[in-house]
């Protein structure tokens, strides 16, 4: 069976101040996978996502989403940035943050209305945050803030979800709640790409994995390539994880 | 009130509104100092514009000077991007350089230029009504009023049109970029509006007051609300209040209007800083005190829960045994009694059913840090509000 390719990255090189942080990345992400991007700190995991989404400009290479440039496919893509990348003291409520997910489909100038509000409330319900809809975002716990971000991505009703460390600083209950939602997304045929840190949970959570350390080390099904050999190549030290059957 | 007095207050109020709008976003973007930089570095732009147009109120001059403001922002970002110095240093390098160029240009041409450094820094609001706009011979009011009025109309129009874009790019630039709302475009749009407002306002109120009018009302509003629209509204109200009260303060003192308005802005911020209901200094101190008492209460209840022996639960023993952390034991005992959490029988303290349940819930919360089950307790106890 030939799977459709959701995201294709060709010869992508990204540099900060002329120092490359991603070297010549080629990557094909098949439709419908739940993929982890793993690698040590500074491996360029977040950079890869940001370059795919056009937030950072690569110095070489190209990216396509379902065979078209990202700019033409924005509506198919949802993005969950790192929780720490925003100021949670910003004067706004949980519901309002989720509503921001609808701005993309609205385009410039047009304002969100009842339809958008309804979609946002549904997304809040899905992540179990409906009772907190009117709460100011700084009054939410870390896990709740992460759920709000997830709801904001859900409201975009995209085909491909990019998430930058969604499990960072959340408690175990929230982590399970989030992974369950991600698995549901995959079941619905969506493609989910997650920057992930906890190697122990990779086999349990994901079915696809990309090893990254400035260069791409390997990419493929977890059961085939998530092994000590690739981990050692990526992390540079002799890494051993026991994969429980 | 004379006509001139009304006109001055009107100009000051319009300037305050025009400043409060971009100011709110500057404060939220942690870019307050950029307004200081812009307000000073537009000086060479004004001087050059004046050489070309020979008219301090010409729209061309305003655009030229505003361009200098945007150039300032670009220069600051360029220097910062080298990674050699931090943003505040970059700001400190750029604006005095540009400002001093303006000062030298004025000094060199002092004889034929009707422009002096004092006026630039402090403005001449009191003289604003004398410079009038005539349309085909009819007096339609002070020129400054028309200039700042036009700028205000444009600012409000842009705010209404792009409110959603401004909000999302201020809160989460990454998301804005991924959705296709270029954060750079919105950033430079905001910088342009700030620059134009600064130029338009500073002929009337001077470079220093412009900064105060941009930052102080927004900073005060920030302490009072958790809603962006309300923050904008409050900032506007605070700006206008300070403008009008400042004018009358100056009238009474026979002092500089600009200085008095700035003083009012400072007083207003101080009041809000002290008395804001949840973020104010007094509220915070009160909350901390309550939290101390509540922690003691919890320690006390937990001790009761863990010890069944009567010796451990005797009032005298409790007084000595528990480290009350700056809280008088009587306060804690009274609080526990008032909430029906304990009963004191023959100097032996026992937990009631309510107290027992409360203690379990509280400890459970502290261990798991899960909010959901203690939602109803948040209203009564500060401790659980994070």
Coordinates of C-alpha atoms in Angstrom, one line a residue:
Chain A
X1 CA 0.0 0.0 0.0
X2 CA 1.4 3.4 -1.0
X3 CA 0.6 6.0 1.6
X4 CA 0.1 9.6 0.7
X5 CA 2.9 11.9 1.8
X6 CA 1.6 14.7 4.1
X7 CA 4.8 16.6 4.6
X8 CA 7.8 16.6 2.4
X9 CA 11.1 18.4 3.3
X10 CA 13.8 18.6 0.6
X11 CA 17.4 19.6 1.3
X12 CA 16.4 21.9 4.1
X13 CA 19.2 24.0 5.7
X14 CA 18.4 26.6 8.4
X15 CA 21.0 28.8 10.0
X16 CA 21.1 31.3 12.9
X17 CA 23.6 34.0 12.2
X18 CA 25.2 31.9 9.4
X19 CA 25.7 29.0 11.8
X20 CA 23.6 26.1 10.5
X21 CA 21.3 24.4 13.0
X22 CA 19.8 22.1 10.5
X23 CA 21.9 20.6 7.7
X24 CA 20.4 19.3 4.5
X25 CA 17.3 17.6 5.9
X26 CA 15.3 15.3 3.7
X27 CA 12.1 14.1 5.3
X28 CA 8.9 12.5 4.1
X29 CA 6.1 12.2 6.7
X30 CA 3.3 9.8 5.5
X31 CA -0.3 10.8 6.1
X32 CA -1.9 9.4 9.2
X33 CA 1.1 8.8 11.4
X34 CA 1.6 9.9 15.0
X35 CA 5.3 10.9 14.8
X36 CA 7.8 11.9 17.4
X37 CA 10.8 14.1 16.6
X38 CA 13.5 13.2 19.1
X39 CA 17.1 14.4 19.6
X40 CA 19.3 16.1 22.1
X41 CA 19.0 19.8 23.1
X42 CA 20.1 22.1 20.3
X43 CA 19.4 19.3 17.7
X44 CA 17.1 21.7 15.8
X45 CA 13.8 19.9 16.6
X46 CA 11.8 23.1 17.2
X47 CA 13.7 24.8 14.3
X48 CA 12.6 22.0 12.0
X49 CA 8.9 22.6 12.8
X50 CA 9.3 26.4 12.6
X51 CA 11.0 26.1 9.2
X52 CA 8.2 23.8 7.9
X53 CA 5.6 26.4 9.0
X54 CA 7.5 29.3 7.5
X55 CA 8.1 31.0 10.8
X56 CA 11.8 30.7 10.1
X57 CA 13.3 31.3 6.7
X58 CA 15.6 28.4 5.5
X59 CA 18.8 29.4 3.7
X60 CA 18.3 26.4 1.4
X61 CA 15.7 23.8 0.5
X62 CA 12.0 23.6 0.3
X63 CA 9.0 22.3 2.1
X64 CA 5.7 21.0 0.8
X65 CA 2.4 20.1 2.4
X66 CA 0.5 17.7 0.3
X67 CA 2.6 18.6 -2.7
X68 CA 2.1 22.4 -2.4
X69 CA 4.0 25.1 -0.7
X70 CA 3.0 25.8 2.9
X71 CA 1.6 29.3 2.1
X72 CA -1.1 27.6 0.0
X73 CA -1.9 25.0 2.5
X74 CA -2.1 27.0 5.8
X75 CA -5.7 25.9 6.4
X76 CA -4.5 22.2 6.6
X77 CA -2.0 22.8 9.3
X78 CA -2.3 23.6 13.1
X79 CA 0.6 24.5 15.3
X80 CA 1.1 24.3 19.0
X81 CA 4.1 26.3 20.1
X82 CA 6.1 25.6 23.3
X83 CA 4.1 26.8 26.2
X84 CA 6.9 28.9 27.4
X85 CA 7.0 30.9 24.2
X86 CA 4.1 33.2 25.2
X87 CA 3.4 35.6 28.1
X88 CA 0.7 33.9 30.2
X89 CA 0.1 37.3 32.0
X90 CA -1.5 38.6 28.8
X91 CA -4.9 40.0 29.6
X92 CA -7.2 37.4 28.1
X93 CA -9.3 34.4 28.9
X94 CA -9.0 30.7 28.1
X95 CA -11.9 30.9 25.6
X96 CA -10.3 33.8 23.9
X97 CA -7.0 32.0 23.4
X98 CA -8.8 29.0 21.9
X99 CA -10.7 31.4 19.6
X100 CA -7.4 32.5 18.2
X101 CA -7.3 29.1 16.4
X102 CA -10.1 30.3 14.2
X103 CA -8.4 33.5 13.1
X104 CA -6.5 31.6 10.3
X105 CA -9.7 30.6 8.5
X106 CA -11.2 34.1 9.0
X107 CA -8.3 35.8 7.3
X108 CA -7.4 39.5 7.7
X109 CA -9.8 42.0 9.3
X110 CA -12.9 39.7 9.6
X111 CA -13.9 39.1 13.2
X112 CA -14.8 35.9 14.9
X113 CA -18.6 35.4 15.5
X114 CA -21.0 32.9 17.0
X115 CA -19.8 30.1 14.8
X116 CA -16.2 30.5 15.9
X117 CA -17.3 30.8 19.5
X118 CA -19.2 27.5 19.3
X119 CA -16.2 25.7 17.7
X120 CA -14.0 27.1 20.5
X121 CA -16.4 25.9 23.2
X122 CA -16.5 22.4 21.6
X123 CA -12.7 22.3 21.6
X124 CA -12.6 23.3 25.2
X125 CA -15.0 20.6 26.0
X126 CA -12.8 18.0 24.2
X127 CA -9.8 18.8 26.4
X128 CA -11.9 19.0 29.5
X129 CA -11.4 22.7 30.1
X130 CA -15.0 24.0 29.5
X131 CA -15.4 24.9 33.2
X132 CA -12.4 27.2 32.9
X133 CA -13.5 29.1 29.8
X134 CA -13.7 32.5 31.5
X135 CA -10.7 32.2 33.6
X136 CA -7.7 34.5 33.0
X137 CA -4.9 32.4 31.5
X138 CA -2.4 33.2 34.2
X139 CA -4.8 31.6 36.7
X140 CA -4.4 28.3 35.0
X141 CA -2.0 25.6 36.0
X142 CA 0.8 24.5 33.5
X143 CA -1.2 21.4 32.5
X144 CA -4.3 23.5 31.9
X145 CA -2.4 26.0 29.8
X146 CA -1.1 23.2 27.7
X147 CA -4.7 21.8 27.2
X148 CA -5.8 25.3 26.2
X149 CA -3.1 25.3 23.5
X150 CA -4.2 21.9 22.4
X151 CA -7.8 23.1 22.2
X152 CA -6.7 26.0 20.1
X153 CA -5.1 23.6 17.6
X154 CA -8.2 21.4 17.6
X155 CA -10.4 24.3 16.7
X156 CA -8.4 24.8 13.5
X157 CA -9.7 21.4 12.4
X158 CA -6.5 20.8 10.4
X159 CA -5.2 17.7 8.7
X160 CA -1.7 18.0 10.1
X161 CA -0.8 19.0 13.7
X162 CA 2.6 20.2 14.7
X163 CA 3.3 20.3 18.5
X164 CA 6.4 21.6 20.2
X165 CA 6.9 19.7 23.4
X166 CA 3.2 19.4 24.5
X167 CA 4.2 17.3 27.5
X168 CA 6.6 19.8 29.0
X169 CA 5.8 20.6 32.5
X170 CA 2.5 18.8 32.7
X171 CA 1.4 16.3 35.2
X172 CA 0.8 12.6 34.5
X173 CA -3.0 13.0 34.2
X174 CA -2.7 15.8 31.6
X175 CA -0.1 13.9 29.7
X176 CA -2.4 10.9 29.4
X177 CA -5.3 13.2 28.4
X178 CA -3.2 14.8 25.7
X179 CA -1.9 11.6 24.2
X180 CA -5.4 10.2 24.1
X181 CA -6.5 13.2 22.1
X182 CA -3.5 12.8 19.8
X183 CA -4.3 9.1 19.3
X184 CA -7.9 10.1 18.4
X185 CA -6.6 12.5 15.9
X186 CA -4.6 9.8 14.2
X187 CA -7.6 7.5 14.2
X188 CA -9.5 10.2 12.4
X189 CA -6.8 10.1 9.7
X190 CA -4.9 13.2 10.8
X191 CA -1.1 13.4 10.8
X192 CA 0.4 14.5 14.1
X193 CA 4.0 15.5 14.5
X194 CA 5.3 16.0 18.1
X195 CA 8.7 17.3 19.4
X196 CA 9.2 14.9 22.2
X197 CA 11.8 14.5 25.0
X198 CA 10.9 11.4 27.0
X199 CA 12.4 8.5 25.1
X200 CA 10.9 6.0 27.4
X201 CA 7.4 6.8 26.2
X202 CA 8.1 6.9 22.4
X203 CA 7.1 3.2 21.7
X204 CA 4.0 3.6 23.8
X205 CA 2.8 6.9 22.3
X206 CA 4.0 7.0 18.8
X207 CA 4.0 4.8 15.7
X208 CA 6.5 6.8 13.7
X209 CA 9.8 8.5 14.7
X210 CA 12.4 10.8 13.4
X211 CA 15.8 11.0 14.9
X212 CA 17.4 14.4 14.5
X213 CA 20.7 16.0 15.5
X214 CA 21.4 18.9 13.2
X215 CA 21.2 16.2 10.5
X216 CA 18.5 13.7 10.1
X217 CA 19.7 10.4 11.5
X218 CA 16.7 8.2 10.7
X219 CA 13.0 8.3 10.1
X220 CA 10.4 5.5 9.9
X221 CA 8.1 3.2 11.9
X222 CA 8.9 3.0 15.6
X223 CA 8.9 -0.8 15.6
X224 CA 11.6 -0.8 12.9
X225 CA 14.0 2.0 13.7
X226 CA 13.6 2.8 17.4
X227 CA 16.6 0.9 18.5
X228 CA 19.9 1.4 20.5
X229 CA 21.8 1.9 17.3
X230 CA 19.9 5.0 16.2
X231 CA 19.7 6.3 19.7
X232 CA 23.4 6.1 20.0
X233 CA 23.9 7.8 16.7
X234 CA 21.6 10.6 17.7
X235 CA 22.6 11.2 21.3
X236 CA 26.3 10.4 20.8
X237 CA 26.5 8.2 23.9
X238 CA 25.8 4.6 24.4
X239 CA 22.1 4.7 24.8
X240 CA 20.0 1.7 25.9
X241 CA 16.3 1.7 26.2
X242 CA 14.4 -1.5 26.8
X243 CA 11.4 -1.7 24.6
X244 CA 8.7 -3.6 26.4
X245 CA 6.7 -5.9 24.1
Chain B
X1 CA -14.0 78.5 30.7
X2 CA -12.7 80.4 27.7
X3 CA -12.5 79.0 24.3
X4 CA -8.8 78.6 24.5
X5 CA -9.1 76.6 27.7
X6 CA -11.6 74.3 26.1
X7 CA -9.4 73.9 23.1
X8 CA -6.3 73.1 25.2
X9 CA -8.2 70.4 27.1
X10 CA -9.6 69.0 24.0
X11 CA -6.2 68.8 22.3
X12 CA -4.7 67.2 25.5
X13 CA -7.5 64.7 25.7
X14 CA -7.2 63.7 22.0
X15 CA -3.4 63.3 22.4
X16 CA -4.0 61.1 25.4
X17 CA -6.4 58.8 23.5
X18 CA -4.1 58.7 20.5
X19 CA -1.2 57.7 22.7
X20 CA -3.1 55.2 24.9
X21 CA -4.0 53.0 22.0
X22 CA -0.5 52.1 20.7
X23 CA 0.8 52.5 24.2
X24 CA -1.3 49.5 25.4
X25 CA 0.3 47.3 22.8
X26 CA 3.8 48.6 23.5
X27 CA 3.3 47.7 27.2
X28 CA 2.0 44.2 26.4
X29 CA 4.9 43.7 24.0
X30 CA 7.4 44.8 26.7
X31 CA 8.5 47.6 24.4
X32 CA 7.8 50.6 26.6
X33 CA 11.3 51.9 26.1
X34 CA 10.9 52.0 22.3
X35 CA 8.4 54.8 22.7
X36 CA 11.1 56.8 24.6
X37 CA 13.6 56.1 21.8
X38 CA 11.1 57.1 19.1
X39 CA 10.0 60.3 20.8
X40 CA 13.6 61.5 20.9
X41 CA 15.0 60.3 17.7
X42 CA 12.3 61.8 15.5
X43 CA 13.9 65.2 16.2
X44 CA 16.3 65.1 13.2
X45 CA 13.3 64.1 11.1
X46 CA 11.4 67.1 12.3
X47 CA 14.3 69.4 11.6
X48 CA 14.9 68.1 8.1
X49 CA 11.2 68.1 7.5
X50 CA 11.0 71.7 8.6
X51 CA 13.9 72.8 6.3
X52 CA 11.9 71.3 3.4
X53 CA 8.4 72.4 4.3
X54 CA 9.0 75.5 6.4
X55 CA 5.8 74.5 8.2
X56 CA 5.8 72.6 11.6
X57 CA 2.3 71.3 10.9
X58 CA 2.8 70.0 7.4
X59 CA 1.7 66.4 6.9
X60 CA 5.0 65.8 4.9
X61 CA 7.0 66.9 8.0
X62 CA 5.0 64.4 10.1
X63 CA 5.6 61.6 7.7
X64 CA 9.3 62.4 7.4
X65 CA 9.7 62.5 11.2
X66 CA 7.7 59.3 11.6
X67 CA 10.0 57.7 9.2
X68 CA 12.9 58.6 11.5
X69 CA 11.0 56.8 14.2
X70 CA 10.7 53.6 12.2
X71 CA 14.4 53.9 11.3
X72 CA 15.2 54.0 15.0
X73 CA 13.3 50.8 15.5
X74 CA 15.1 49.1 12.6
X75 CA 18.5 50.3 13.8
X76 CA 17.8 49.1 17.4
X77 CA 16.8 45.7 16.0
X78 CA 19.9 45.5 13.7
X79 CA 22.3 46.2 16.5
X80 CA 20.5 43.8 18.8
X81 CA 20.6 41.1 16.1
X82 CA 24.4 41.1 16.0
X83 CA 24.1 39.5 19.5
X84 CA 26.9 41.8 20.8
X85 CA 24.6 43.9 23.0
X86 CA 21.2 43.5 24.5
X87 CA 18.0 45.4 23.4
X88 CA 18.1 48.0 26.2
X89 CA 21.7 48.8 25.3
X90 CA 20.9 49.1 21.6
X91 CA 18.1 51.5 22.4
X92 CA 20.5 53.5 24.6
X93 CA 22.9 53.7 21.7
X94 CA 20.5 54.7 18.9
X95 CA 18.2 57.4 20.2
X96 CA 20.8 59.7 21.8
X97 CA 22.8 59.6 18.6
X98 CA 19.8 60.6 16.5
X99 CA 18.5 63.1 19.0
X100 CA 21.9 64.8 19.3
X101 CA 22.1 65.1 15.5
X102 CA 18.7 66.9 15.7
X103 CA 20.0 69.2 18.5
X104 CA 23.1 70.2 16.5
X105 CA 21.0 70.9 13.4
X106 CA 18.7 73.2 15.5
X107 CA 21.7 75.0 17.1
X108 CA 23.4 75.5 13.7
X109 CA 20.3 77.1 12.2
X110 CA 18.9 78.7 15.3
X111 CA 18.6 82.1 13.7
X112 CA 16.2 81.2 11.0
X113 CA 14.4 78.2 12.4
X114 CA 11.5 78.7 14.7
X115 CA 12.2 75.6 16.8
X116 CA 14.0 75.2 20.1
X117 CA 15.1 72.3 22.2
X118 CA 12.9 73.3 25.3
X119 CA 9.8 73.3 23.1
X120 CA 10.8 69.9 21.7
X121 CA 11.2 68.3 25.2
X122 CA 8.3 70.0 27.0
X123 CA 5.9 71.1 24.3
X124 CA 3.9 74.3 24.2
X125 CA 0.4 73.2 24.9
X126 CA -0.5 76.6 26.2
X127 CA 0.3 78.2 22.9
X128 CA -1.5 75.6 20.8
X129 CA -4.7 77.6 20.4
X130 CA -2.8 80.5 18.9
X131 CA -1.7 78.6 15.8
X132 CA -4.9 78.3 13.9
X133 CA -6.1 76.6 10.8
X134 CA -7.9 78.7 8.2
X135 CA -9.8 77.0 5.4
X136 CA -10.6 79.6 2.7
X137 CA -10.3 82.4 5.2
X138 CA -12.5 80.8 7.9
X139 CA -11.0 79.9 11.3
X140 CA -11.8 76.2 11.9
X141 CA -9.8 75.8 15.1
X142 CA -6.2 75.2 16.3
X143 CA -4.0 73.3 13.8
X144 CA -2.8 70.9 16.5
X145 CA -6.4 69.9 17.1
X146 CA -6.8 69.0 13.5
X147 CA -3.5 67.1 13.3
X148 CA -4.0 65.0 16.4
X149 CA -7.7 64.5 15.5
X150 CA -6.7 63.1 12.1
X151 CA -4.1 60.9 13.6
X152 CA -6.6 59.6 16.1
X153 CA -9.2 58.8 13.5
X154 CA -6.6 56.8 11.6
X155 CA -5.4 55.0 14.7
X156 CA -8.9 54.1 15.8
X157 CA -9.7 52.9 12.3
X158 CA -6.6 50.7 12.2
X159 CA -7.3 49.4 15.7
X160 CA -10.8 48.3 14.8
X161 CA -9.8 46.8 11.5
X162 CA -6.8 44.9 12.9
X163 CA -7.7 44.3 16.5
X164 CA -7.7 40.5 16.1
X165 CA -4.3 40.5 14.3
X166 CA -2.7 42.8 16.9
X167 CA -4.0 40.6 19.7
X168 CA -2.8 37.3 18.3
X169 CA 0.6 38.6 17.1
X170 CA 1.2 40.3 20.5
X171 CA 0.2 37.2 22.5
X172 CA 1.7 34.5 20.3
X173 CA 3.9 35.7 17.3
X174 CA 4.6 32.1 16.4
X175 CA 1.0 31.2 16.0
X176 CA 0.3 34.4 14.1
X177 CA 3.1 33.6 11.6
X178 CA 1.8 30.1 11.1
X179 CA -1.7 31.4 10.5
X180 CA -0.4 33.8 7.9
X181 CA -0.6 37.0 9.8
X182 CA 2.9 38.3 9.3
X183 CA 4.1 39.4 12.8
X184 CA 6.8 41.6 11.1
X185 CA 4.2 43.5 9.2
X186 CA 2.0 44.0 12.3
X187 CA 5.1 45.0 14.3
X188 CA 6.2 47.7 11.8
X189 CA 2.6 48.8 11.4
X190 CA 2.4 49.4 15.2
X191 CA 5.8 51.1 15.1
X192 CA 4.6 53.4 12.3
X193 CA 1.4 54.3 14.2
X194 CA 3.5 55.0 17.3
X195 CA 5.9 57.2 15.4
X196 CA 3.2 59.2 13.6
X197 CA 1.3 59.6 16.9
X198 CA 4.5 60.7 18.6
X199 CA 5.3 63.3 16.0
X200 CA 1.7 64.6 15.8
X201 CA 1.5 64.8 19.6
X202 CA 4.8 66.2 20.5
X203 CA 4.5 69.6 18.9
X204 CA 1.7 70.1 21.4
X205 CA 2.9 68.2 24.5
X206 CA 6.6 67.5 24.0
X207 CA 8.8 64.4 23.8
X208 CA 8.7 63.5 27.5
X209 CA 4.9 63.8 27.9
X210 CA 4.3 61.7 24.8
X211 CA 6.2 58.8 26.5
X212 CA 4.3 59.3 29.7
X213 CA 1.0 59.3 27.9
X214 CA 1.8 56.1 26.0
X215 CA 3.0 54.1 29.0
X216 CA 1.5 55.3 32.2
X217 CA -2.2 54.9 31.3
X218 CA -1.6 51.4 29.8
X219 CA 0.5 50.3 32.8
X220 CA -2.2 51.5 35.2
X221 CA -4.9 49.7 33.2
X222 CA -2.8 46.5 33.1
X223 CA -3.0 46.3 36.9
X224 CA -6.8 46.6 36.9
X225 CA -8.1 44.2 34.2
X226 CA -7.6 40.8 32.6
X227 CA -9.4 41.7 29.4
X228 CA -7.6 43.4 26.5
X229 CA -10.6 45.5 25.4
X230 CA -11.1 46.7 28.9
X231 CA -7.4 47.5 29.2
X232 CA -7.6 49.7 26.1
X233 CA -10.8 51.4 27.4
X234 CA -9.3 52.0 30.9
X235 CA -6.0 53.3 29.4
X236 CA -8.0 55.8 27.3
X237 CA -10.1 56.9 30.4
X238 CA -6.9 57.3 32.5
X239 CA -5.2 59.3 29.8
X240 CA -8.1 61.7 29.4
X241 CA -8.6 62.0 33.2
X242 CA -4.9 62.9 33.6
X243 CA -5.0 65.3 30.7
X244 CA -8.0 67.3 32.1
X245 CA -7.0 67.1 35.7
X246 CA -3.4 68.0 34.8
X247 CA -4.6 71.0 32.9
X248 CA -6.5 72.4 35.9
X249 CA -3.6 71.5 38.2
X250 CA -1.3 73.6 36.0
X251 CA -3.9 76.4 35.9
X252 CA -4.1 76.4 39.7
X253 CA -0.3 76.3 40.1
X254 CA 0.4 78.5 37.1
X255 CA 2.9 75.9 35.9
X256 CA 3.7 73.9 32.8
X257 CA 0.7 72.0 31.5
X258 CA 2.8 69.2 30.2
X259 CA 4.5 68.8 33.5
X260 CA 1.2 68.8 35.4
X261 CA -0.3 66.2 33.2
X262 CA 2.7 64.0 33.6
X263 CA 2.4 64.4 37.4
X264 CA -1.2 63.4 37.3
X265 CA -0.3 60.3 35.3
X266 CA 2.3 59.5 38.0
X267 CA -0.2 60.0 40.8
X268 CA -2.8 57.9 39.1
X269 CA -0.4 55.1 38.5
X270 CA 0.6 55.2 42.2
X271 CA -3.0 55.0 43.3
X272 CA -3.7 52.1 41.1
X273 CA -0.4 50.4 42.1
X274 CA -1.4 50.7 45.8
X275 CA -5.2 50.0 45.6
X276 CA -5.8 47.8 42.6
X277 CA -8.2 45.0 43.8
X278 CA -6.1 42.0 42.9
X279 CA -2.7 43.1 41.6
X280 CA -2.3 46.1 43.9
X281 CA 0.4 46.3 46.6
X282 CA -2.1 46.4 49.4
X283 CA -4.1 43.5 48.0
X284 CA -1.0 41.4 47.6
X285 CA 0.2 42.1 51.2
X286 CA -3.3 41.3 52.5
X287 CA -3.3 38.0 50.5
X288 CA 0.2 37.0 51.8
X289 CA -0.9 37.6 55.3
X290 CA -4.0 35.5 54.8
X291 CA -1.9 32.8 53.2
X292 CA 0.4 32.7 56.2
X293 CA -2.6 32.2 58.5
X294 CA -4.1 29.5 56.3
X295 CA -0.8 27.6 56.2
X296 CA -0.7 27.7 60.0
X297 CA -4.3 26.6 60.1
X298 CA -3.6 23.7 57.9
X299 CA -0.5 22.7 59.9
X300 CA -2.6 22.8 63.0
X301 CA -5.4 20.8 61.5
X302 CA -3.0 18.2 60.2
X303 CA -1.5 17.8 63.6
X304 CA -4.9 17.2 65.0
X305 CA -5.6 14.6 62.3
X306 CA -2.4 12.8 62.9
X307 CA -2.6 12.6 66.7
X308 CA -5.3 10.9 68.7
X309 CA -3.5 11.2 72.1
X310 CA -5.1 13.8 74.3
X311 CA -1.7 15.2 75.4
X312 CA -1.0 16.1 71.8
X313 CA -4.3 17.8 71.5
X314 CA -4.2 19.9 74.6
X315 CA -4.5 23.7 74.0
X316 CA -1.3 24.4 76.0
X317 CA 0.6 21.8 74.2
X318 CA -0.5 23.1 70.8
X319 CA 0.6 26.5 71.7
X320 CA 4.2 25.3 72.3
X321 CA 4.4 22.5 69.9
X322 CA 3.5 24.0 66.6
X323 CA 5.7 26.5 64.9
X324 CA 3.1 29.2 64.3
X325 CA 5.2 31.2 61.8
X326 CA 4.6 34.7 62.8
X327 CA 0.9 34.0 63.3
X328 CA -0.7 34.2 66.7
X329 CA -2.1 30.9 67.8
X330 CA -5.3 32.6 68.9
X331 CA -5.9 33.9 65.4
X332 CA -5.6 30.3 64.0
X333 CA -7.8 28.8 66.8
X334 CA -10.5 31.4 66.2
X335 CA -10.4 30.9 62.5
X336 CA -10.7 27.1 62.9
X337 CA -13.6 27.5 65.4
X338 CA -15.4 30.1 63.2
X339 CA -15.3 27.6 60.3
X340 CA -16.6 24.8 62.5
X341 CA -13.5 22.8 61.9
X342 CA -12.6 22.1 65.5
X343 CA -14.3 21.8 68.9
X344 CA -12.6 22.6 72.1
X345 CA -13.8 20.4 75.0
X346 CA -12.2 20.8 78.4
X347 CA -9.0 22.3 76.7
X348 CA -8.7 19.3 74.4
X349 CA -9.0 20.2 70.7
X350 CA -10.7 17.8 68.3
X351 CA -11.4 17.9 64.6
X352 CA -15.0 18.0 63.5
X353 CA -16.1 16.0 60.5
X354 CA -15.9 19.1 58.4
X355 CA -12.4 19.9 59.6
X356 CA -11.4 16.3 58.9
X357 CA -12.7 16.4 55.4
X358 CA -11.2 19.8 54.7
X359 CA -7.8 18.7 55.9
X360 CA -7.8 15.6 53.7
X361 CA -8.9 17.6 50.6
X362 CA -6.3 20.3 51.2
X363 CA -3.4 17.8 51.7
X364 CA -4.6 15.9 48.7
X365 CA -4.5 19.1 46.6
X366 CA -1.0 20.0 47.9
X367 CA 0.3 16.6 46.9
X368 CA -1.4 16.2 43.6
X369 CA -1.7 19.8 42.6
X370 CA -5.0 19.0 40.9
X371 CA -7.3 21.9 40.8
X372 CA -10.6 20.3 39.9
X373 CA -11.7 19.0 43.2
X374 CA -11.1 22.1 45.2
X375 CA -12.8 24.6 42.9
X376 CA -15.4 25.4 45.5
X377 CA -12.7 26.0 48.2
X378 CA -11.0 28.7 46.1
X379 CA -13.5 31.4 47.1
X380 CA -12.9 31.0 50.8
X381 CA -9.2 30.3 50.9
X382 CA -6.4 32.2 49.2
X383 CA -4.0 29.3 49.6
X384 CA -5.7 27.4 46.8
X385 CA -5.7 30.2 44.2
X386 CA -2.2 29.3 43.0

